Amino acid sequence: MAIEYHSLGGQKKVNEIVMAGSHDAAINSGGIRARTQSKSIYHQAKCGVRIFDIRISGQRTGHGGAKLSAFHGKNTPEMKSKNVGGATRNIEVTRMVFGDWGMDLDDILDGAFRFVEKYQDEFLILKFDKSANYELILEACQSKLKTRLYKKPGNLANHTLDEMGGKVVCGFMPDGFSKLSQAGATIADGAAQVVSLYPHGVMPDHINGLVYYGKGGTDIVQPRYYAFSSPVKGKFLQNIDKQRRILGDANTAHYSRDVLRMMYWTQTGMVRSIKGRDKKAWTTSGKQQLKQLWTEGGYNYMSNSVPEAFPLDSHATNFQIYLPNFIMVDFADENKGQTIYDLNRLSRADIIQLNSSIDKPGNSVQFNV
């Protein structure tokens, strides 16, 4: 069984729901300090993932060949003439430094196409960032996705699930989108623009794609502030504090619902396995912390912004639309996807109750494992 967001209502807008996102979505192989996922793109989508964080560069294949592959690490590309798919092309190839290779781009796109072909009321967003060979990436998107490639103008935050159904958005962060624009590509070619406003971005006057606010990542080594915590607990606490601050910044800036909120439930670092740290964040206690953190942003924004004449338990005060829209996770699976999907089913009273019990800054955070 797949998680289907369209069941929430086809007239729901993208900015009115919360969905799972996949951090470093295509790294389902490699070492324990690089691997972030265990499932294919198709199966992650079945688990409820709707936005995929992807980095692509050229990988040498030997005998003068190269292919486009996902990677986790430092991108150090250099231009070479290589055989790519049977044709000689100029391609930037990377010597991997402190990282690993993941899925081939063809496999990523095949999985995305397979999902929206089978679940035609659903949509996917592939967010290409920190990559190389953007023109080749777009060519592959066009070739593999065909009529499933999203080409609708406008800010997709305001598009309904009916309008998004059956499509794969290929979105490019500023560096990649700028290069594609210089080559003449537009949304009509399937090149959607993705803009992050964190920390000091400028809202574009018009966008064919999406705008979001959010940032993940914890310190590579044990955070000094949490030095007396265990390494796993320290990372967990640091991420909660960082996400709380970032979501608060988004609300302080009074961004409209044209800007999607992105929350990270991930932890980075060079010590211990990513999967080992991740398991600790998905205990019963960890999931409760996730729910509370998710509710805090929108609830606090509305409680500080709306007139007293409209209490938070009034239907005139829809603070739920100010809650984060994406929760980025490592090792996406059915349990995590269902946990996030179920947030859409929480009542106003449920959210108020969750917020009333949340640990505020300066208070201790329960971490039971």
GROMACS .gro file of C-alpha atoms in nm:
model
  369
    1MET     CA    1   0.000   0.000   0.000
    2ALA     CA    2   0.125   0.346  -0.089
    3ILE     CA    3   0.071   0.662   0.112
    4GLU     CA    4  -0.144   0.889  -0.106
    5TYR     CA    5  -0.177   1.257  -0.018
    6HIS     CA    6  -0.456   1.304  -0.269
    7SER     CA    7  -0.678   1.126  -0.018
    8LEU     CA    8  -0.666   1.448   0.186
    9GLY     CA    9  -0.866   1.616  -0.092
   10GLY     CA   10  -0.780   1.699  -0.450
   11GLN     CA   11  -0.858   2.068  -0.397
   12LYS     CA   12  -0.605   2.095  -0.116
   13LYS     CA   13  -0.312   2.317  -0.212
   14VAL     CA   14   0.048   2.208  -0.170
   15ASN     CA   15   0.094   2.476   0.096
   16GLU     CA   16  -0.190   2.330   0.301
   17ILE     CA   17  -0.040   1.989   0.374
   18VAL     CA   18   0.275   1.838   0.526
   19MET     CA   19   0.472   1.573   0.337
   20ALA     CA   20   0.782   1.363   0.389
   21GLY     CA   21   1.104   1.463   0.216
   22SER     CA   22   1.414   1.254   0.150
   23HIS     CA   23   1.751   1.397   0.253
   24ASP     CA   24   2.030   1.291   0.014
   25ALA     CA   25   1.762   1.079  -0.148
   26ALA     CA   26   1.977   0.880  -0.389
   27ILE     CA   27   2.251   0.760  -0.154
   28ASN     CA   28   2.127   0.408  -0.080
   29SER     CA   29   2.474   0.252  -0.093
   30GLY     CA   30   2.820   0.332   0.035
   31GLY     CA   31   2.982   0.354   0.376
   32ILE     CA   32   2.803   0.396   0.707
   33ARG     CA   33   2.905   0.763   0.728
   34ALA     CA   34   2.773   0.845   0.380
   35ARG     CA   35   2.467   0.627   0.321
   36THR     CA   36   2.143   0.809   0.402
   37GLN     CA   37   1.871   0.593   0.241
   38SER     CA   38   1.797   0.224   0.197
   39LYS     CA   39   1.515   0.223  -0.060
   40SER     CA   40   1.481   0.310  -0.428
   41ILE     CA   41   1.313   0.634  -0.536
   42TYR     CA   42   0.999   0.440  -0.627
   43HIS     CA   43   0.974   0.275  -0.287
   44GLN     CA   44   1.055   0.597  -0.102
   45ALA     CA   45   0.766   0.757  -0.290
   46LYS     CA   46   0.537   0.471  -0.186
   47CYS     CA   47   0.640   0.547   0.174
   48GLY     CA   48   0.514   0.902   0.134
   49VAL     CA   49   0.821   1.097   0.020
   50ARG     CA   50   0.727   1.380  -0.216
   51ILE     CA   51   1.043   1.591  -0.235
   52PHE     CA   52   1.384   1.439  -0.303
   53ASP     CA   53   1.714   1.614  -0.231
   54ILE     CA   54   1.951   1.504  -0.509
   55ARG     CA   55   2.310   1.587  -0.606
   56ILE     CA   56   2.437   1.470  -0.945
   57SER     CA   57   2.779   1.470  -1.109
   58GLY     CA   58   2.970   1.277  -1.372
   59GLN     CA   59   3.115   0.944  -1.259
   60ARG     CA   60   3.394   0.772  -1.453
   61THR     CA   61   3.301   0.422  -1.567
   62GLY     CA   62   3.634   0.316  -1.716
   63HIS     CA   63   3.741   0.274  -2.080
   64GLY     CA   64   3.676   0.642  -2.151
   65GLY     CA   65   3.315   0.632  -2.034
   66ALA     CA   66   3.112   0.830  -1.781
   67LYS     CA   67   2.760   0.844  -1.643
   68LEU     CA   68   2.551   1.080  -1.435
   69SER     CA   69   2.523   0.957  -1.077
   70ALA     CA   70   2.418   1.083  -0.736
   71PHE     CA   71   2.692   1.148  -0.482
   72HIS     CA   72   2.743   1.232  -0.116
   73GLY     CA   73   3.064   1.422  -0.053
   74LYS     CA   74   3.263   1.709  -0.197
   75ASN     CA   75   3.202   1.778  -0.565
   76THR     CA   76   3.531   1.849  -0.745
   77PRO     CA   77   3.435   1.836  -1.114
   78GLU     CA   78   3.662   1.878  -1.416
   79MET     CA   79   3.554   1.886  -1.779
   80LYS     CA   80   3.640   1.579  -1.988
   81SER     CA   81   3.533   1.433  -2.321
   82LYS     CA   82   3.369   1.100  -2.239
   83ASN     CA   83   3.142   0.839  -2.390
   84VAL     CA   84   2.802   0.900  -2.232
   85GLY     CA   85   2.520   0.673  -2.341
   86GLY     CA   86   2.697   0.579  -2.663
   87ALA     CA   87   2.782   0.935  -2.768
   88THR     CA   88   3.093   1.142  -2.704
   89ARG     CA   89   2.999   1.435  -2.481
   90ASN     CA   90   3.176   1.698  -2.278
   91ILE     CA   91   3.095   1.610  -1.917
   92GLU     CA   92   3.220   1.729  -1.579
   93VAL     CA   93   3.349   1.424  -1.392
   94THR     CA   94   3.420   1.418  -1.020
   95ARG     CA   95   3.694   1.258  -0.816
   96MET     CA   96   3.508   1.165  -0.500
   97VAL     CA   97   3.656   1.312  -0.181
   98PHE     CA   98   3.527   1.196   0.158
   99GLY     CA   99   3.208   1.050   0.020
  100ASP     CA  100   3.043   0.788  -0.196
  101TRP     CA  101   2.845   0.745  -0.514
  102GLY     CA  102   2.478   0.655  -0.512
  103MET     CA  103   2.207   0.576  -0.768
  104ASP     CA  104   2.248   0.652  -1.137
  105LEU     CA  105   2.035   0.940  -1.261
  106ASP     CA  106   1.861   0.707  -1.508
  107ASP     CA  107   1.748   0.485  -1.220
  108ILE     CA  108   1.626   0.786  -1.022
  109LEU     CA  109   1.415   0.907  -1.313
  110ASP     CA  110   1.288   0.557  -1.397
  111GLY     CA  111   1.167   0.519  -1.038
  112ALA     CA  112   0.996   0.858  -1.038
  113PHE     CA  113   0.826   0.786  -1.371
  114ARG     CA  114   0.709   0.444  -1.253
  115PHE     CA  115   0.551   0.595  -0.941
  116VAL     CA  116   0.347   0.869  -1.109
  117GLU     CA  117   0.243   0.630  -1.385
  118LYS     CA  118   0.097   0.396  -1.125
  119TYR     CA  119  -0.035   0.661  -0.884
  120GLN     CA  120  -0.161   0.928  -1.120
  121ASP     CA  121  -0.314   1.147  -0.850
  122GLU     CA  122   0.025   1.187  -0.682
  123PHE     CA  123   0.327   1.404  -0.766
  124LEU     CA  124   0.699   1.411  -0.694
  125ILE     CA  125   0.957   1.691  -0.671
  126LEU     CA  126   1.321   1.621  -0.760
  127LYS     CA  127   1.536   1.905  -0.621
  128PHE     CA  128   1.877   1.916  -0.792
  129ASP     CA  129   2.140   2.100  -0.589
  130LYS     CA  130   2.521   2.124  -0.571
  131SER     CA  131   2.544   1.933  -0.896
  132ALA     CA  132   2.731   1.944  -1.225
  133ASN     CA  133   2.622   1.894  -1.588
  134TYR     CA  134   2.285   2.065  -1.549
  135GLU     CA  135   2.207   2.064  -1.921
  136LEU     CA  136   2.267   1.689  -1.934
  137ILE     CA  137   2.049   1.644  -1.625
  138LEU     CA  138   1.761   1.832  -1.788
  139GLU     CA  139   1.805   1.632  -2.109
  140ALA     CA  140   1.776   1.310  -1.909
  141CYS     CA  141   1.464   1.441  -1.730
  142GLN     CA  142   1.300   1.521  -2.062
  143SER     CA  143   1.394   1.188  -2.217
  144LYS     CA  144   1.295   0.968  -1.922
  145LEU     CA  145   0.986   1.148  -1.788
  146LYS     CA  146   0.826   1.244  -2.119
  147THR     CA  147   0.472   1.371  -2.062
  148ARG     CA  148   0.507   1.320  -1.687
  149LEU     CA  149   0.754   1.609  -1.666
  150TYR     CA  150   0.595   1.905  -1.486
  151LYS     CA  151   0.572   2.222  -1.701
  152LYS     CA  152   0.299   2.428  -1.533
  153PRO     CA  153   0.390   2.797  -1.481
  154GLY     CA  154   0.351   2.966  -1.145
  155ASN     CA  155   0.430   2.901  -0.782
  156LEU     CA  156   0.346   2.537  -0.715
  157ALA     CA  157   0.279   2.616  -0.347
  158ASN     CA  158  -0.056   2.750  -0.465
  159HIS     CA  159  -0.137   2.463  -0.698
  160THR     CA  160  -0.387   2.199  -0.593
  161LEU     CA  161  -0.315   1.830  -0.563
  162ASP     CA  162  -0.545   1.777  -0.862
  163GLU     CA  163  -0.328   2.013  -1.067
  164MET     CA  164  -0.005   1.844  -0.957
  165GLY     CA  165  -0.125   1.486  -1.003
  166GLY     CA  166   0.072   1.254  -1.229
  167LYS     CA  167   0.370   1.488  -1.266
  168VAL     CA  168   0.735   1.495  -1.165
  169VAL     CA  169   0.878   1.840  -1.093
  170CYS     CA  170   1.244   1.873  -1.188
  171GLY     CA  171   1.354   2.171  -0.980
  172PHE     CA  172   1.692   2.339  -0.991
  173MET     CA  173   1.852   2.551  -0.721
  174PRO     CA  174   1.992   2.895  -0.825
  175ASP     CA  175   2.332   2.781  -0.957
  176GLY     CA  176   2.181   2.514  -1.181
  177PHE     CA  177   1.879   2.719  -1.282
  178SER     CA  178   2.104   3.010  -1.382
  179LYS     CA  179   2.308   2.784  -1.610
  180LEU     CA  180   1.994   2.637  -1.765
  181SER     CA  181   1.846   2.983  -1.816
  182GLN     CA  182   2.163   3.095  -1.994
  183ALA     CA  183   2.116   2.795  -2.223
  184GLY     CA  184   1.760   2.911  -2.296
  185ALA     CA  185   1.570   2.657  -2.085
  186THR     CA  186   1.242   2.758  -1.919
  187ILE     CA  187   0.953   2.594  -1.738
  188ALA     CA  188   0.814   2.506  -2.082
  189ASP     CA  189   1.117   2.275  -2.116
  190GLY     CA  190   1.061   2.127  -1.771
  191ALA     CA  191   1.318   2.341  -1.587
  192ALA     CA  192   1.148   2.453  -1.265
  193GLN     CA  193   1.316   2.707  -1.040
  194VAL     CA  194   1.379   2.637  -0.670
  195VAL     CA  195   1.473   2.922  -0.434
  196SER     CA  196   1.573   2.894  -0.069
  197LEU     CA  197   1.520   3.207   0.140
  198TYR     CA  198   1.741   3.083   0.424
  199PRO     CA  199   1.911   3.273   0.572
  200HIS     CA  200   1.882   3.603   0.384
  201GLY     CA  201   1.729   3.519   0.048
  202VAL     CA  202   1.511   3.753  -0.151
  203MET     CA  203   1.162   3.655  -0.255
  204PRO     CA  204   1.145   3.663  -0.636
  205ASP     CA  205   0.876   3.876  -0.798
  206HIS     CA  206   0.763   3.573  -0.997
  207ILE     CA  207   0.858   3.208  -0.993
  208ASN     CA  208   0.782   2.901  -1.199
  209GLY     CA  209   0.862   2.644  -0.934
  210LEU     CA  210   0.885   2.673  -0.557
  211VAL     CA  211   1.026   2.890  -0.280
  212TYR     CA  212   1.108   2.743   0.060
  213TYR     CA  213   1.266   2.832   0.392
  214GLY     CA  214   1.468   2.576   0.583
  215LYS     CA  215   1.811   2.427   0.641
  216GLY     CA  216   1.943   2.101   0.780
  217GLY     CA  217   2.274   1.986   0.920
  218THR     CA  218   2.437   1.947   1.260
  219ASP     CA  219   2.804   1.990   1.353
  220ILE     CA  220   3.047   1.736   1.210
  221VAL     CA  221   3.189   1.671   1.558
  222GLN     CA  222   3.014   1.671   1.896
  223PRO     CA  223   2.862   2.019   1.948
  224ARG     CA  224   3.048   2.200   2.227
  225TYR     CA  225   2.725   2.326   2.383
  226TYR     CA  226   2.613   1.966   2.427
  227ALA     CA  227   2.953   1.833   2.538
  228PHE     CA  228   2.810   1.667   2.847
  229SER     CA  229   2.554   1.474   2.644
  230SER     CA  230   2.619   1.145   2.471
  231PRO     CA  231   2.724   1.195   2.106
  232VAL     CA  232   2.389   1.077   1.968
  233LYS     CA  233   2.185   1.276   2.218
  234GLY     CA  234   2.397   1.587   2.153
  235LYS     CA  235   2.324   1.574   1.781
  236PHE     CA  236   1.955   1.518   1.848
  237LEU     CA  237   1.932   1.817   2.083
  238GLN     CA  238   2.130   2.040   1.848
  239ASN     CA  239   1.898   1.961   1.559
  240ILE     CA  240   1.588   2.042   1.765
  241ASP     CA  241   1.734   2.376   1.873
  242LYS     CA  242   1.847   2.461   1.519
  243GLN     CA  243   1.514   2.372   1.359
  244ARG     CA  244   1.322   2.562   1.626
  245ARG     CA  245   1.531   2.872   1.554
  246ILE     CA  246   1.499   2.843   1.175
  247LEU     CA  247   1.122   2.791   1.182
  248GLY     CA  248   1.097   3.085   1.421
  249ASP     CA  249   1.300   3.300   1.179
  250ALA     CA  250   1.058   3.214   0.897
  251ASN     CA  251   0.767   3.332   1.107
  252THR     CA  252   0.948   3.646   1.225
  253ALA     CA  253   0.994   3.738   0.858
  254HIS     CA  254   0.615   3.704   0.810
  255TYR     CA  255   0.653   3.499   0.494
  256SER     CA  256   0.327   3.428   0.317
  257ARG     CA  257   0.210   3.083   0.219
  258ASP     CA  258   0.386   3.139  -0.113
  259VAL     CA  259   0.690   3.021   0.085
  260LEU     CA  260   0.690   2.655   0.187
  261ARG     CA  261   0.842   2.569   0.526
  262MET     CA  262   1.097   2.287   0.538
  263MET     CA  263   1.189   2.112   0.864
  264TYR     CA  264   1.477   1.863   0.899
  265TRP     CA  265   1.466   1.557   1.125
  266THR     CA  266   1.821   1.454   1.034
  267GLN     CA  267   2.165   1.454   1.194
  268THR     CA  268   2.500   1.479   1.015
  269GLY     CA  269   2.850   1.395   1.136
  270MET     CA  270   3.164   1.190   1.076
  271VAL     CA  271   3.144   0.978   1.391
  272ARG     CA  272   2.924   0.666   1.407
  273SER     CA  273   2.684   0.557   1.137
  274ILE     CA  274   2.411   0.787   1.007
  275LYS     CA  275   2.162   0.503   1.038
  276GLY     CA  276   2.256   0.441   1.401
  277ARG     CA  277   2.195   0.805   1.493
  278ASP     CA  278   1.875   0.812   1.291
  279LYS     CA  279   1.721   0.518   1.480
  280LYS     CA  280   1.743   0.713   1.805
  281ALA     CA  281   1.534   0.996   1.656
  282TRP     CA  282   1.247   0.762   1.570
  283THR     CA  283   1.177   0.604   1.906
  284THR     CA  284   0.835   0.671   2.060
  285SER     CA  285   0.983   0.966   2.247
  286GLY     CA  286   1.164   1.091   1.936
  287LYS     CA  287   0.845   1.086   1.727
  288GLN     CA  288   0.666   1.283   1.997
  289GLN     CA  289   0.941   1.546   1.986
  290LEU     CA  290   0.904   1.562   1.606
  291LYS     CA  291   0.529   1.625   1.634
  292GLN     CA  292   0.578   1.892   1.898
  293LEU     CA  293   0.849   2.070   1.700
  294TRP     CA  294   0.630   2.064   1.389
  295THR     CA  295   0.335   2.222   1.572
  296GLU     CA  296   0.536   2.492   1.743
  297GLY     CA  297   0.611   2.716   1.447
  298GLY     CA  298   0.262   2.775   1.313
  299TYR     CA  299   0.094   2.782   1.651
  300ASN     CA  300   0.336   3.040   1.795
  301TYR     CA  301   0.319   3.253   1.480
  302MET     CA  302  -0.057   3.281   1.497
  303SER     CA  303  -0.067   3.328   1.874
  304ASN     CA  304   0.165   3.628   1.838
  305SER     CA  305   0.009   3.771   1.523
  306VAL     CA  306  -0.370   3.746   1.530
  307PRO     CA  307  -0.601   3.974   1.726
  308GLU     CA  308  -0.725   3.855   2.064
  309ALA     CA  309  -1.075   3.867   1.917
  310PHE     CA  310  -0.988   3.548   1.725
  311PRO     CA  311  -0.877   3.282   1.977
  312LEU     CA  312  -0.663   2.995   1.849
  313ASP     CA  313  -0.943   2.747   1.902
  314SER     CA  314  -1.169   2.950   1.673
  315HIS     CA  315  -1.233   2.832   1.319
  316ALA     CA  316  -1.160   3.191   1.211
  317THR     CA  317  -0.795   3.126   1.299
  318ASN     CA  318  -0.646   2.864   1.069
  319PHE     CA  319  -0.297   2.849   1.219
  320GLN     CA  320  -0.255   2.502   1.071
  321ILE     CA  321  -0.160   2.649   0.733
  322TYR     CA  322   0.151   2.804   0.893
  323LEU     CA  323   0.296   2.467   0.989
  324PRO     CA  324   0.597   2.318   0.803
  325ASN     CA  325   0.512   2.157   0.467
  326PHE     CA  326   0.808   1.922   0.433
  327ILE     CA  327   0.984   1.712   0.696
  328MET     CA  328   1.315   1.587   0.561
  329VAL     CA  329   1.429   1.244   0.681
  330ASP     CA  330   1.705   0.990   0.638
  331PHE     CA  331   1.626   0.625   0.566
  332ALA     CA  332   1.268   0.690   0.457
  333ASP     CA  333   1.035   0.400   0.534
  334GLU     CA  334   0.669   0.321   0.589
  335ASN     CA  335   0.674   0.407   0.960
  336LYS     CA  336   0.830   0.749   0.907
  337GLY     CA  337   0.608   0.829   0.611
  338GLN     CA  338   0.293   0.733   0.800
  339THR     CA  339   0.399   0.935   1.104
  340ILE     CA  340   0.435   1.244   0.886
  341TYR     CA  341   0.121   1.180   0.681
  342ASP     CA  342  -0.082   1.145   1.002
  343LEU     CA  343   0.010   1.501   1.101
  344ASN     CA  344  -0.236   1.611   0.833
  345ARG     CA  345  -0.512   1.437   1.026
  346LEU     CA  346  -0.447   1.613   1.358
  347SER     CA  347  -0.733   1.832   1.474
  348ARG     CA  348  -0.695   2.189   1.591
  349ALA     CA  349  -0.735   2.066   1.950
  350ASP     CA  350  -0.465   1.800   1.898
  351ILE     CA  351  -0.218   2.062   1.776
  352ILE     CA  352  -0.294   2.298   2.063
  353GLN     CA  353  -0.242   2.014   2.310
  354LEU     CA  354   0.089   1.915   2.151
  355ASN     CA  355   0.210   2.274   2.162
  356SER     CA  356   0.115   2.321   2.524
  357SER     CA  357   0.349   2.040   2.628
  358ILE     CA  358   0.647   2.122   2.408
  359ASP     CA  359   0.986   2.187   2.566
  360LYS     CA  360   1.067   2.555   2.520
  361PRO     CA  361   1.419   2.692   2.462
  362GLY     CA  362   1.623   2.657   2.778
  363ASN     CA  363   1.417   2.368   2.909
  364SER     CA  364   1.539   2.010   2.915
  365VAL     CA  365   1.438   1.782   2.630
  366GLN     CA  366   1.333   1.429   2.707
  367PHE     CA  367   1.543   1.176   2.518
  368ASN     CA  368   1.439   0.825   2.596
  369VAL     CA  369   1.600   0.542   2.398
   0.00000   0.00000   0.00000
